[in-house]
mmCIF file with all atom_site columns, C-alpha atoms in Angstrom:
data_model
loop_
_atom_site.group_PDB
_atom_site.id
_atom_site.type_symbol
_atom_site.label_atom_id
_atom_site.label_alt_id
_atom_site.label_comp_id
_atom_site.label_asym_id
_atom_site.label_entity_id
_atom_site.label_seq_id
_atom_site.pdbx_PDB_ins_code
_atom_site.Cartn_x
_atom_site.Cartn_y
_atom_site.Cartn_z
_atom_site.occupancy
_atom_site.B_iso_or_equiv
_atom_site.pdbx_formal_charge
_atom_site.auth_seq_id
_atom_site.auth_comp_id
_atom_site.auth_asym_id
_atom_site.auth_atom_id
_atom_site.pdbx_PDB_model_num
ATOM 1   C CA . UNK A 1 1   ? 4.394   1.050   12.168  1.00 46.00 ? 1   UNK A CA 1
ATOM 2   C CA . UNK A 1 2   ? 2.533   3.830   13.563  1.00 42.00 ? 2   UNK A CA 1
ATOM 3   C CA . UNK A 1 3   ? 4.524   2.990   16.952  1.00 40.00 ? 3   UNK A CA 1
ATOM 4   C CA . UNK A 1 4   ? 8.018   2.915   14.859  1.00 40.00 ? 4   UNK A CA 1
ATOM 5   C CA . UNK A 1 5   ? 7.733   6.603   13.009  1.00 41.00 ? 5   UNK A CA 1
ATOM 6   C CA . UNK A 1 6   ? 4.711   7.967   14.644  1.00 40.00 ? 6   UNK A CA 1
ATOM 7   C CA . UNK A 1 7   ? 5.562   10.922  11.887  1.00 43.00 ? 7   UNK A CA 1
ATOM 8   C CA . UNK A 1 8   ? 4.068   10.115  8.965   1.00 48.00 ? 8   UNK A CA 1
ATOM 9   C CA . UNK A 1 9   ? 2.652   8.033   6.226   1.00 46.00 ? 9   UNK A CA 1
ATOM 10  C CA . UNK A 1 10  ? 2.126   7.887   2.927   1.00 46.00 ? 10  UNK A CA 1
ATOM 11  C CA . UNK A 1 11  ? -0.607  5.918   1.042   1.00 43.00 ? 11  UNK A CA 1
ATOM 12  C CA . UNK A 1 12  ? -1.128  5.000   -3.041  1.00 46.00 ? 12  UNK A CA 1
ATOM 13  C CA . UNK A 1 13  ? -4.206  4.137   -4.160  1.00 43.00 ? 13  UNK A CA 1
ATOM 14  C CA . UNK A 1 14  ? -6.560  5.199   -1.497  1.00 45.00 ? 14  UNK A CA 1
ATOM 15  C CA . UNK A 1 15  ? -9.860  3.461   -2.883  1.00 47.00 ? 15  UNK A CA 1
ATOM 16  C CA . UNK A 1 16  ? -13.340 4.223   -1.850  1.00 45.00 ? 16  UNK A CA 1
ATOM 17  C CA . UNK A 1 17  ? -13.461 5.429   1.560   1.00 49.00 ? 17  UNK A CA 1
ATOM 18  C CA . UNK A 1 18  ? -13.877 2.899   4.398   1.00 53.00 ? 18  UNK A CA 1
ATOM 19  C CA . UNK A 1 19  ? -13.565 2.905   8.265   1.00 54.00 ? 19  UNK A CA 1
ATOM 20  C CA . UNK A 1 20  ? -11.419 2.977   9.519   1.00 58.00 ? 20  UNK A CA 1
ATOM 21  C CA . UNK A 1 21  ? -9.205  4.595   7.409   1.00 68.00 ? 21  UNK A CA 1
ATOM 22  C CA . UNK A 1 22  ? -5.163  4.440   7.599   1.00 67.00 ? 22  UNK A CA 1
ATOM 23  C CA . UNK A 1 23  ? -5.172  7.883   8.856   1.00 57.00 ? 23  UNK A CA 1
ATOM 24  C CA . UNK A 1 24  ? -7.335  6.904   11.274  1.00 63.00 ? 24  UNK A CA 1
ATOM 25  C CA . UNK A 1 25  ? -5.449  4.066   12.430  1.00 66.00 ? 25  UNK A CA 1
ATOM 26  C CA . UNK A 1 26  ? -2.155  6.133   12.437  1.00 66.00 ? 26  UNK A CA 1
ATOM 27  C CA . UNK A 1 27  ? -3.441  9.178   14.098  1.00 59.00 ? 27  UNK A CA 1
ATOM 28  C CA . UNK A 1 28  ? -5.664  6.683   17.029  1.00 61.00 ? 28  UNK A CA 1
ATOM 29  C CA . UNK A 1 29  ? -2.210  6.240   18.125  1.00 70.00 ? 29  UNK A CA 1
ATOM 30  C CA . UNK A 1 30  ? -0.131  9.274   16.871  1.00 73.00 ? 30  UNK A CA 1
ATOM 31  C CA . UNK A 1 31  ? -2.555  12.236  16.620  1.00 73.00 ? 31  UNK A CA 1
ATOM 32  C CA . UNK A 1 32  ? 0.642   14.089  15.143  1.00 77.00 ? 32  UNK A CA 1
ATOM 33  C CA . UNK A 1 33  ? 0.633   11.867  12.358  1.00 81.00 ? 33  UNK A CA 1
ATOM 34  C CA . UNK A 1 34  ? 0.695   13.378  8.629   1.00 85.00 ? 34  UNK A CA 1
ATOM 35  C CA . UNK A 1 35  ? -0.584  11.106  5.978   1.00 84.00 ? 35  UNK A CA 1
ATOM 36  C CA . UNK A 1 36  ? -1.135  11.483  1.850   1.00 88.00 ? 36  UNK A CA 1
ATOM 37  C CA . UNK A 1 37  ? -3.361  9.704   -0.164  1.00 84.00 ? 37  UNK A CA 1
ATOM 38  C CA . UNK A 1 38  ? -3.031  8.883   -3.597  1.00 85.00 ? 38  UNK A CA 1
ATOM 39  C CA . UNK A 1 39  ? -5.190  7.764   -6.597  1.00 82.00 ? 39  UNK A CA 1
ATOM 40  C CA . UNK A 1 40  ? -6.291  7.947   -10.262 1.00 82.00 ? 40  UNK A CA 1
ATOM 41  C CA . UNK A 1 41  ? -10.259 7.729   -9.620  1.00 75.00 ? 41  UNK A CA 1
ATOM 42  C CA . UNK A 1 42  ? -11.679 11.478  -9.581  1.00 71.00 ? 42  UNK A CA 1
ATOM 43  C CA . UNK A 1 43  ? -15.094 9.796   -7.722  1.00 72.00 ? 43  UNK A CA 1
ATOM 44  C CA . UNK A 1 44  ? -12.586 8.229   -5.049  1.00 64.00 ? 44  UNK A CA 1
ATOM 45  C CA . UNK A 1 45  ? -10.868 11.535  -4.581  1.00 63.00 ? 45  UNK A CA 1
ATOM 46  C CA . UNK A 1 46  ? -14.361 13.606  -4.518  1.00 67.00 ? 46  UNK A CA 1
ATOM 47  C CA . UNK A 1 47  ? -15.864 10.621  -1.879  1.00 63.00 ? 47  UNK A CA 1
ATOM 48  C CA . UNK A 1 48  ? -11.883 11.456  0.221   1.00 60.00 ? 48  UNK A CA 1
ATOM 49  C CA . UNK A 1 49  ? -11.916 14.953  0.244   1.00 62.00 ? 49  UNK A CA 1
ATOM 50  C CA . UNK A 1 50  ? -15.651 14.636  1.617   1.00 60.00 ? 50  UNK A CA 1
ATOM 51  C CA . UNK A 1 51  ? -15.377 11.940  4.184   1.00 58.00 ? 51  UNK A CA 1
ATOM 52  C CA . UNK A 1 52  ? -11.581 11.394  5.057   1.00 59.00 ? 52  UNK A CA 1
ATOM 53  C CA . UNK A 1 53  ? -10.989 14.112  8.121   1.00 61.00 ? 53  UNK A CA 1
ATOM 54  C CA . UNK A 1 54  ? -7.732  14.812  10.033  1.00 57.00 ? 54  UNK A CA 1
ATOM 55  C CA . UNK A 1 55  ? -6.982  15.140  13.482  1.00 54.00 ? 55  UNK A CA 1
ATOM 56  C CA . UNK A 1 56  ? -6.495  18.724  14.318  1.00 52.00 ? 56  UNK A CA 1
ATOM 57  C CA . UNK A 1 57  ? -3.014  18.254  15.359  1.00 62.00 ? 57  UNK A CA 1
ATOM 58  C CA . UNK A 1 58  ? -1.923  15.861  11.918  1.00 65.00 ? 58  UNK A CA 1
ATOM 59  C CA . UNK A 1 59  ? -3.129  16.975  8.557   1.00 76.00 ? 59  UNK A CA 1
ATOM 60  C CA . UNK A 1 60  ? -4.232  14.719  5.810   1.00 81.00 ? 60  UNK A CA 1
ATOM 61  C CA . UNK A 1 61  ? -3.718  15.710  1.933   1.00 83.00 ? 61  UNK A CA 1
ATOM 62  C CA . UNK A 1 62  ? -4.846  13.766  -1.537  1.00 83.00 ? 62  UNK A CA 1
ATOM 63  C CA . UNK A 1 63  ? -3.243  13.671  -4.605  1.00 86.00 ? 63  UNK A CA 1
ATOM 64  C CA . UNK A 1 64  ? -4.535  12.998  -8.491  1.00 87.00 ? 64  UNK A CA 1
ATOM 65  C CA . UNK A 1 65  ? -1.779  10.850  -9.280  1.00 89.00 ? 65  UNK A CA 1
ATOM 66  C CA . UNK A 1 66  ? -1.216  7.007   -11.282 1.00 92.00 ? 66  UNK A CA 1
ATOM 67  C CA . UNK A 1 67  ? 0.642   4.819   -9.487  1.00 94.00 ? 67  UNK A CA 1
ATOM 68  C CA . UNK A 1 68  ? 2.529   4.377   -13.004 1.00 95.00 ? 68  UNK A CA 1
ATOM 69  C CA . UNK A 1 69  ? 4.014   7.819   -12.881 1.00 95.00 ? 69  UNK A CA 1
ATOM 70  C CA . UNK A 1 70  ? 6.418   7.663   -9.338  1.00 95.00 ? 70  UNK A CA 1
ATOM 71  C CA . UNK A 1 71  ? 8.122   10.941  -10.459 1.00 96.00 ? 71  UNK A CA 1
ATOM 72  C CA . UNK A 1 72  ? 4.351   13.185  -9.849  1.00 94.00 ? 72  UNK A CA 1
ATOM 73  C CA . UNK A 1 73  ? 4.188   11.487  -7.108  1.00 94.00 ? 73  UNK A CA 1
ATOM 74  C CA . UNK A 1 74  ? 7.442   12.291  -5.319  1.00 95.00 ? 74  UNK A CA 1
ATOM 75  C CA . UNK A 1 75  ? 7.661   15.794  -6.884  1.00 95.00 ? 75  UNK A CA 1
ATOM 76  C CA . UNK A 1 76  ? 3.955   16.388  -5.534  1.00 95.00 ? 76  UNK A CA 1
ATOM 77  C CA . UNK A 1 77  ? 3.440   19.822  -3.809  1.00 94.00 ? 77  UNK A CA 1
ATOM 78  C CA . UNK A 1 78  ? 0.542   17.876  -1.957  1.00 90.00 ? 78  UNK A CA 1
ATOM 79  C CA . UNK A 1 79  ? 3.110   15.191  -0.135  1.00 92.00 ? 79  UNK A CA 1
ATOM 80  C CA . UNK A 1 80  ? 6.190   17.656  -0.534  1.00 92.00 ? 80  UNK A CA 1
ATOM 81  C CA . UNK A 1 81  ? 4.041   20.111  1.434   1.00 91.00 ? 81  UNK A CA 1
ATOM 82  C CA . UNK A 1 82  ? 2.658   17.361  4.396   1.00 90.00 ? 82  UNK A CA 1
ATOM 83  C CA . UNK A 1 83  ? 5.313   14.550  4.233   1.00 90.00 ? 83  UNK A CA 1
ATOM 84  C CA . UNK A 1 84  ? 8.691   15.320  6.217   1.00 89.00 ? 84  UNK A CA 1
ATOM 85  C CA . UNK A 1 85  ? 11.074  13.109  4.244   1.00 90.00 ? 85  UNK A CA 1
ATOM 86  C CA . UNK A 1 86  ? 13.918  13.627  6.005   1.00 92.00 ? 86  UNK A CA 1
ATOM 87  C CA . UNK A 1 87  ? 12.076  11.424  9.078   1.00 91.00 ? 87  UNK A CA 1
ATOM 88  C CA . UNK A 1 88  ? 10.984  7.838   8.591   1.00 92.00 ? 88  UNK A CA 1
ATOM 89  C CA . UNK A 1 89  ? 7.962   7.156   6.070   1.00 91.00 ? 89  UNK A CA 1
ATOM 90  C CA . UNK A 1 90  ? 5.055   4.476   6.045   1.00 91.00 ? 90  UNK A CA 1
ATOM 91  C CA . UNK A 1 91  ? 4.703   3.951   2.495   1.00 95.00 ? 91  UNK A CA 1
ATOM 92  C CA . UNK A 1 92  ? 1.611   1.975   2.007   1.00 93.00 ? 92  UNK A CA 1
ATOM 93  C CA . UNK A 1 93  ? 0.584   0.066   -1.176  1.00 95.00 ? 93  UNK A CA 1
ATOM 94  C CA . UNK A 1 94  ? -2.004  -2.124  -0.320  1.00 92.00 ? 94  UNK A CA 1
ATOM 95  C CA . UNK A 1 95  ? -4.361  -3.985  -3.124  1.00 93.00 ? 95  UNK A CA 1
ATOM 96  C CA . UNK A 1 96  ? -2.163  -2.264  -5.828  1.00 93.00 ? 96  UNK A CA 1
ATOM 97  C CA . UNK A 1 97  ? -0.198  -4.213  -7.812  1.00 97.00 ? 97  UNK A CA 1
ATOM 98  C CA . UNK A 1 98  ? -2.207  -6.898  -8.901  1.00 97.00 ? 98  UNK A CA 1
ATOM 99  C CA . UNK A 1 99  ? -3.333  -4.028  -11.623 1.00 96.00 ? 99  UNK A CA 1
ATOM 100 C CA . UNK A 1 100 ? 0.058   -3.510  -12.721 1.00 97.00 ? 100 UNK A CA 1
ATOM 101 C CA . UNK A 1 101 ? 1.322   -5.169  -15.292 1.00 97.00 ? 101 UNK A CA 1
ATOM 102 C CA . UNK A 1 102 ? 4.729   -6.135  -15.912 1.00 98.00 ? 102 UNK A CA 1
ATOM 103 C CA . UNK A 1 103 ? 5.005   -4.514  -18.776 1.00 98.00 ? 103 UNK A CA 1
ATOM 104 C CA . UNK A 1 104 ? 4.828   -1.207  -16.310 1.00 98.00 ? 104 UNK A CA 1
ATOM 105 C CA . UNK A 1 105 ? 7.827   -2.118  -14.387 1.00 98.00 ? 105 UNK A CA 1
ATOM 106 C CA . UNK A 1 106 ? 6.081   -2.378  -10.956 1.00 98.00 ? 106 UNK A CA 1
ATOM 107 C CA . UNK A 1 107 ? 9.427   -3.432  -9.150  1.00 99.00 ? 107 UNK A CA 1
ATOM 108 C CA . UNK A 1 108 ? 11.130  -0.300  -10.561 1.00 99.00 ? 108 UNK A CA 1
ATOM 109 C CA . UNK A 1 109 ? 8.098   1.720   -9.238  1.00 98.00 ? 109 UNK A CA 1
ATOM 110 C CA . UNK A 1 110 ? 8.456   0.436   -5.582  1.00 98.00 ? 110 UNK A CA 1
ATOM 111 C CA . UNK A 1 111 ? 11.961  0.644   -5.721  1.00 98.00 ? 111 UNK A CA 1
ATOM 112 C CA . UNK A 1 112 ? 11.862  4.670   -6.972  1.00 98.00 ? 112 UNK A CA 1
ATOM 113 C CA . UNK A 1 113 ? 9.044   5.572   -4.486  1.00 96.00 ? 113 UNK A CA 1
ATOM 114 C CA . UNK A 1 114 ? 11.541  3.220   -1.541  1.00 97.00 ? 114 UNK A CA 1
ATOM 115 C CA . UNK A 1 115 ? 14.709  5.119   -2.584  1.00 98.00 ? 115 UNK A CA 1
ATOM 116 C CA . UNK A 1 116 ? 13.203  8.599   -1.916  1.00 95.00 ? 116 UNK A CA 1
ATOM 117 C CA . UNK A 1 117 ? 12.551  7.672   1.556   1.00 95.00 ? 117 UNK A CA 1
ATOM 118 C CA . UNK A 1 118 ? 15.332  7.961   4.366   1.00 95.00 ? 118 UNK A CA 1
ATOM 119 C CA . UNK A 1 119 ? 16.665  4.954   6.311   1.00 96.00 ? 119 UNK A CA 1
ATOM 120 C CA . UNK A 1 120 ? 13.937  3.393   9.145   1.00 96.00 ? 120 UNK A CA 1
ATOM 121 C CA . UNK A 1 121 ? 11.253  3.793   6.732   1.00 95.00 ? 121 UNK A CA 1
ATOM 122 C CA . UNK A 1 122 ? 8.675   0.794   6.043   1.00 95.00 ? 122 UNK A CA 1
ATOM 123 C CA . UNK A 1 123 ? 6.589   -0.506  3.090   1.00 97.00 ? 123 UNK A CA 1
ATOM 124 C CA . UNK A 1 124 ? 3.781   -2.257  3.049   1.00 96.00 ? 124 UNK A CA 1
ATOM 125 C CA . UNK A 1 125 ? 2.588   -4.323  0.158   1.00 97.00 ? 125 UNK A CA 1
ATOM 126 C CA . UNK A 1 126 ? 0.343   -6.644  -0.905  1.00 97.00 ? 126 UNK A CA 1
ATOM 127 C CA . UNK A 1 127 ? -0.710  -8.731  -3.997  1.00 98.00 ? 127 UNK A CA 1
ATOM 128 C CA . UNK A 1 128 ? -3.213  -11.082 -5.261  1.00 98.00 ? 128 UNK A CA 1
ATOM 129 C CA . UNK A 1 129 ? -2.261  -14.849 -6.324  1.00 98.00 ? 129 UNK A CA 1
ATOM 130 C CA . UNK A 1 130 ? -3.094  -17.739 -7.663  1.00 98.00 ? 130 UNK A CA 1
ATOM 131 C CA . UNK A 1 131 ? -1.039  -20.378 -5.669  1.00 98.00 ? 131 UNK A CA 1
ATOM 132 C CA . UNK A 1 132 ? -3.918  -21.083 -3.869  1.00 98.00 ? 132 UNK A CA 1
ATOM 133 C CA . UNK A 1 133 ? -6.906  -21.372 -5.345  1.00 97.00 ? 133 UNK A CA 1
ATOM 134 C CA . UNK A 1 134 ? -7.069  -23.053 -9.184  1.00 95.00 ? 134 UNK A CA 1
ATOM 135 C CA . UNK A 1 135 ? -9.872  -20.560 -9.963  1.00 96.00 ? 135 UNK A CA 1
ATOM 136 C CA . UNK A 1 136 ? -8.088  -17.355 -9.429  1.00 96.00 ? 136 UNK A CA 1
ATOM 137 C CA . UNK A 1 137 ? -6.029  -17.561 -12.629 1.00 96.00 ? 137 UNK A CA 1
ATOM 138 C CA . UNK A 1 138 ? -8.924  -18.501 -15.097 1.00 97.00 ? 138 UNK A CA 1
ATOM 139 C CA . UNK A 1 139 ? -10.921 -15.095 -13.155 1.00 96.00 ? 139 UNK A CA 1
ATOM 140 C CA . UNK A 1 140 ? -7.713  -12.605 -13.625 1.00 97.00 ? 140 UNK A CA 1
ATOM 141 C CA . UNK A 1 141 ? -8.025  -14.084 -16.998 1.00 97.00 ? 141 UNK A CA 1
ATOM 142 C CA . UNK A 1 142 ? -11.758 -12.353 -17.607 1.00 97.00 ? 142 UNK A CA 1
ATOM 143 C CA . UNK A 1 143 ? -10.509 -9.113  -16.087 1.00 96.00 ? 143 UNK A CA 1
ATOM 144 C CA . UNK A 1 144 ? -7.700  -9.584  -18.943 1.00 97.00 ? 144 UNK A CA 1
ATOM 145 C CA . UNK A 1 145 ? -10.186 -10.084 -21.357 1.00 97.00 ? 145 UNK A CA 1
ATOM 146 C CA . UNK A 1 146 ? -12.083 -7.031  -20.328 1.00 97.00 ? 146 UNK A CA 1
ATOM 147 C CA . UNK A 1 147 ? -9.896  -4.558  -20.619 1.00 96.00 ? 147 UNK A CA 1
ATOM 148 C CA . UNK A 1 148 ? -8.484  -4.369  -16.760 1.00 95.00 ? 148 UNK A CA 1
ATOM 149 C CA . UNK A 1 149 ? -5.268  -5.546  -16.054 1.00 96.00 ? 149 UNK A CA 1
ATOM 150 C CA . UNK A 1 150 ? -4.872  -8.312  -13.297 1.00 97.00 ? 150 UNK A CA 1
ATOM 151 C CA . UNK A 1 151 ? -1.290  -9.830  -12.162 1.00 98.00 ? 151 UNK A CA 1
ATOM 152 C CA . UNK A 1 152 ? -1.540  -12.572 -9.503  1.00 98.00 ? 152 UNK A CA 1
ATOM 153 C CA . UNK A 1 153 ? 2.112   -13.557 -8.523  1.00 99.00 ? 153 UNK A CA 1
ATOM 154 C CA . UNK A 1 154 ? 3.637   -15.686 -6.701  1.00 98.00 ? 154 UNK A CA 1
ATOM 155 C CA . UNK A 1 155 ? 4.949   -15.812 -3.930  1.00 99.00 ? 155 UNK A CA 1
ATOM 156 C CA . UNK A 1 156 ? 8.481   -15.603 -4.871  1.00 99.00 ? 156 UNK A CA 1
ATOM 157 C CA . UNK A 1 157 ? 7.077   -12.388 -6.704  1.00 99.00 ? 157 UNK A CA 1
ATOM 158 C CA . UNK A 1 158 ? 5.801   -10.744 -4.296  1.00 99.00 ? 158 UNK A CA 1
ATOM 159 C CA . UNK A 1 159 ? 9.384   -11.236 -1.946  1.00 99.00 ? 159 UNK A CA 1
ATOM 160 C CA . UNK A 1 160 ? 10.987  -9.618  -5.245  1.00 99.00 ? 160 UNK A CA 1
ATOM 161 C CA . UNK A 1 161 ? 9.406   -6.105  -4.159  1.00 99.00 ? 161 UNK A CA 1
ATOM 162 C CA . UNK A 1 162 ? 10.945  -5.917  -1.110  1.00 99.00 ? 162 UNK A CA 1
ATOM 163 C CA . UNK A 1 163 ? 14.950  -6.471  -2.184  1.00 99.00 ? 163 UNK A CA 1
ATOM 164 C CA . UNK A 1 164 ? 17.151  -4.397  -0.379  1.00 98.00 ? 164 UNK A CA 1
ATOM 165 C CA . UNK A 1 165 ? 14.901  -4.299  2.532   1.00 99.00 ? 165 UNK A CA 1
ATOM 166 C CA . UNK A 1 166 ? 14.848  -5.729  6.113   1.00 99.00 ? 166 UNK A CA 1
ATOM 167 C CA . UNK A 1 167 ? 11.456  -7.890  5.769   1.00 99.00 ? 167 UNK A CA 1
ATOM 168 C CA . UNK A 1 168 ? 9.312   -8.166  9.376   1.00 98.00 ? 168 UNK A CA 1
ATOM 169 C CA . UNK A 1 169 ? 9.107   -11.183 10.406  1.00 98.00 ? 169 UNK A CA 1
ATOM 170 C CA . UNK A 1 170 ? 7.228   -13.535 10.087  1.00 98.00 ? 170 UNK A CA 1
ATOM 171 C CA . UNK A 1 171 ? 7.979   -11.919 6.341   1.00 98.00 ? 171 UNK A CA 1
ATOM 172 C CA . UNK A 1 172 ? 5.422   -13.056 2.919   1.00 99.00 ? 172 UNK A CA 1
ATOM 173 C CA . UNK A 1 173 ? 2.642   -14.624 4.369   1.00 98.00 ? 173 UNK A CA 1
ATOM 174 C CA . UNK A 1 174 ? -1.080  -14.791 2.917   1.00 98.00 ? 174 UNK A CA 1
ATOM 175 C CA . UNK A 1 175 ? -2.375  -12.111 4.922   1.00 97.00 ? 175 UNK A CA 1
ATOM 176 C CA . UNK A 1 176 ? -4.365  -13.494 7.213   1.00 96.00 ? 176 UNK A CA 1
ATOM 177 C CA . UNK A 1 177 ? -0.995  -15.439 8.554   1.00 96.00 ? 177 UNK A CA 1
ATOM 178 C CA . UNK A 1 178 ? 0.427   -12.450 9.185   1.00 96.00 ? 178 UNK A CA 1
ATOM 179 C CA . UNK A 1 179 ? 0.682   -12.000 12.993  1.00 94.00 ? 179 UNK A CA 1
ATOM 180 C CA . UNK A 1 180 ? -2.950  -13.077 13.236  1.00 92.00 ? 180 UNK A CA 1
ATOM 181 C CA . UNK A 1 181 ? -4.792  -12.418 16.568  1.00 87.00 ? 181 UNK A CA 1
ATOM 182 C CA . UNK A 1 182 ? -7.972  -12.933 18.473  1.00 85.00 ? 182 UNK A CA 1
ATOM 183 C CA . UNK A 1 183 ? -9.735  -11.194 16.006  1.00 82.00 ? 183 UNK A CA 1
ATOM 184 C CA . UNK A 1 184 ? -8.732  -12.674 12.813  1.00 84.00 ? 184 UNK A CA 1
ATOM 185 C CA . UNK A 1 185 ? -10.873 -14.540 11.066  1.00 87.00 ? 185 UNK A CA 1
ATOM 186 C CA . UNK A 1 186 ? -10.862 -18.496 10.650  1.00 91.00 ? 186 UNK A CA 1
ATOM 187 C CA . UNK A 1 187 ? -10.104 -18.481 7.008   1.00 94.00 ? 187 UNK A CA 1
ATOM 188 C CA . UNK A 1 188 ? -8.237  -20.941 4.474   1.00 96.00 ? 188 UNK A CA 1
ATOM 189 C CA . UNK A 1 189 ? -5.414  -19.572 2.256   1.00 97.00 ? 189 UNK A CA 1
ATOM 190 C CA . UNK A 1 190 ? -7.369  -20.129 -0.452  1.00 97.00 ? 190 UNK A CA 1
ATOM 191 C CA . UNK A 1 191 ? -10.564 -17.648 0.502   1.00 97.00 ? 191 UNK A CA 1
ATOM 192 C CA . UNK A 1 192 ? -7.654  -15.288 1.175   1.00 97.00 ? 192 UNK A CA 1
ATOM 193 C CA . UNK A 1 193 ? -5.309  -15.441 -1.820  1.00 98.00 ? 193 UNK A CA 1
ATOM 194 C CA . UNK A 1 194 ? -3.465  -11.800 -1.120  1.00 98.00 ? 194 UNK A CA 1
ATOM 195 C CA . UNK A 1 195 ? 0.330   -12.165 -0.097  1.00 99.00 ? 195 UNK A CA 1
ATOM 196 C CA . UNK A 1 196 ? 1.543   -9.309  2.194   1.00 98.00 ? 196 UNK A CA 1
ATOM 197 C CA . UNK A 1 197 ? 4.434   -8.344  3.926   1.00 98.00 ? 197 UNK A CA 1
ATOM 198 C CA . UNK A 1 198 ? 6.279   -5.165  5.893   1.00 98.00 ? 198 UNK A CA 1
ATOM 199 C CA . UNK A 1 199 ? 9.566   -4.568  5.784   1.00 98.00 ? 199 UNK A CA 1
ATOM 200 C CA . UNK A 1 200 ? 12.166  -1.841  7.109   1.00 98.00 ? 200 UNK A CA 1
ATOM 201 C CA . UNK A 1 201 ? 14.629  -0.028  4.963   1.00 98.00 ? 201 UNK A CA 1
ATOM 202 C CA . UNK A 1 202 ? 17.675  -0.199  6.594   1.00 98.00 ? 202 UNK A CA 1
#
């Protein structure tokens, strides 16, 4: 994607930081690149604003912000003030979802962060399931029972986030069958268990 838009990204959730990072990624092939990170956790924040560092000629901004509330998001200073939206937008929402309930209207909050972005945009998305492994339902189950949320869906769920869009082919996969290489690991679907996809707003 970084090769599409070489502009800029934006990412929800960012999680604990690891390396490499998105920005990292993006801006190893597009210095340039402008990226926003997103999340809930005040100890993920505190370990981003520590570790994650820009390129001098991109810039890299985090936000305090759910997931559940789209509007902050888009009406951020922090991604109004680094994201150019009149250009094309990553949007990346990866290991998200699977702690949304439906009861949250997750396809309503992809499709209001999508619609703010202009035509030759991408998403990226992923989600846990249980169609391959019998074990994964009764585990999401003791998450339930302690308090955290945990969706698996299927596969047909996951293609649900992406109407309207132009899916990449070779479209929902289980990750790891997604335009594997030399590097990717020899793993079954069933150690994997996370459908992703990318796909192009057209």
């Amino acid at each position: 994607m970084a090769h599409n838009i070489r502009c800029t990204s934006r990412n929800i959730c960012t999680g604990i930081p690891t390396s490499p990072n998105l920005h990292e990624v993006a801006q190893g092939i597009a210095p340039d690149t402008r990226v926003v990170y997103a999340d809930n956790d005040p100890i993920v924040l505190a370990h981003a604003r520590a570790l994650l560092t820009s390129t001098p000629q991109g810039r890299t901004a985090y936000l305090d912000a759910d997931i559940r509330d789209p509007e902050r998001i888009l009406a951020s200073a922090e991604l109004r003030g680094t994201l150019d939206l009149t250009k094309p937008v990553a949007l990346s929402l990866i290991a998200i979802f699977h702690f949304i309930d439906d009861a949250d209207d997750p396809y309503g909050i992809v499709r209001r962060l999508v619609d703010e972005l202009p035509a030759g945009s991408y998403l990226a998305l992923t989600n846990a399931t249980g169609d391959h492994d019998p074990t994964f339902e009764p585990a999401a189950e003791t998450y339930r029972r302690r308090g955290v949320t945990m969706r698996l869906r299927n596969r047909a769920e996951v293609e649900r986030f992406f109407d309207g869009l132009e899916l990449i082919d070779p479209g929902v996969q289980v990750v790891h069958r997604w335009r594997p290489d030399d590097t990717t690991e020899d793993l079954t679907d069933a150690q994997v268990s996370v459908y992703g996809a990318i796909a192009r707003k057209p």
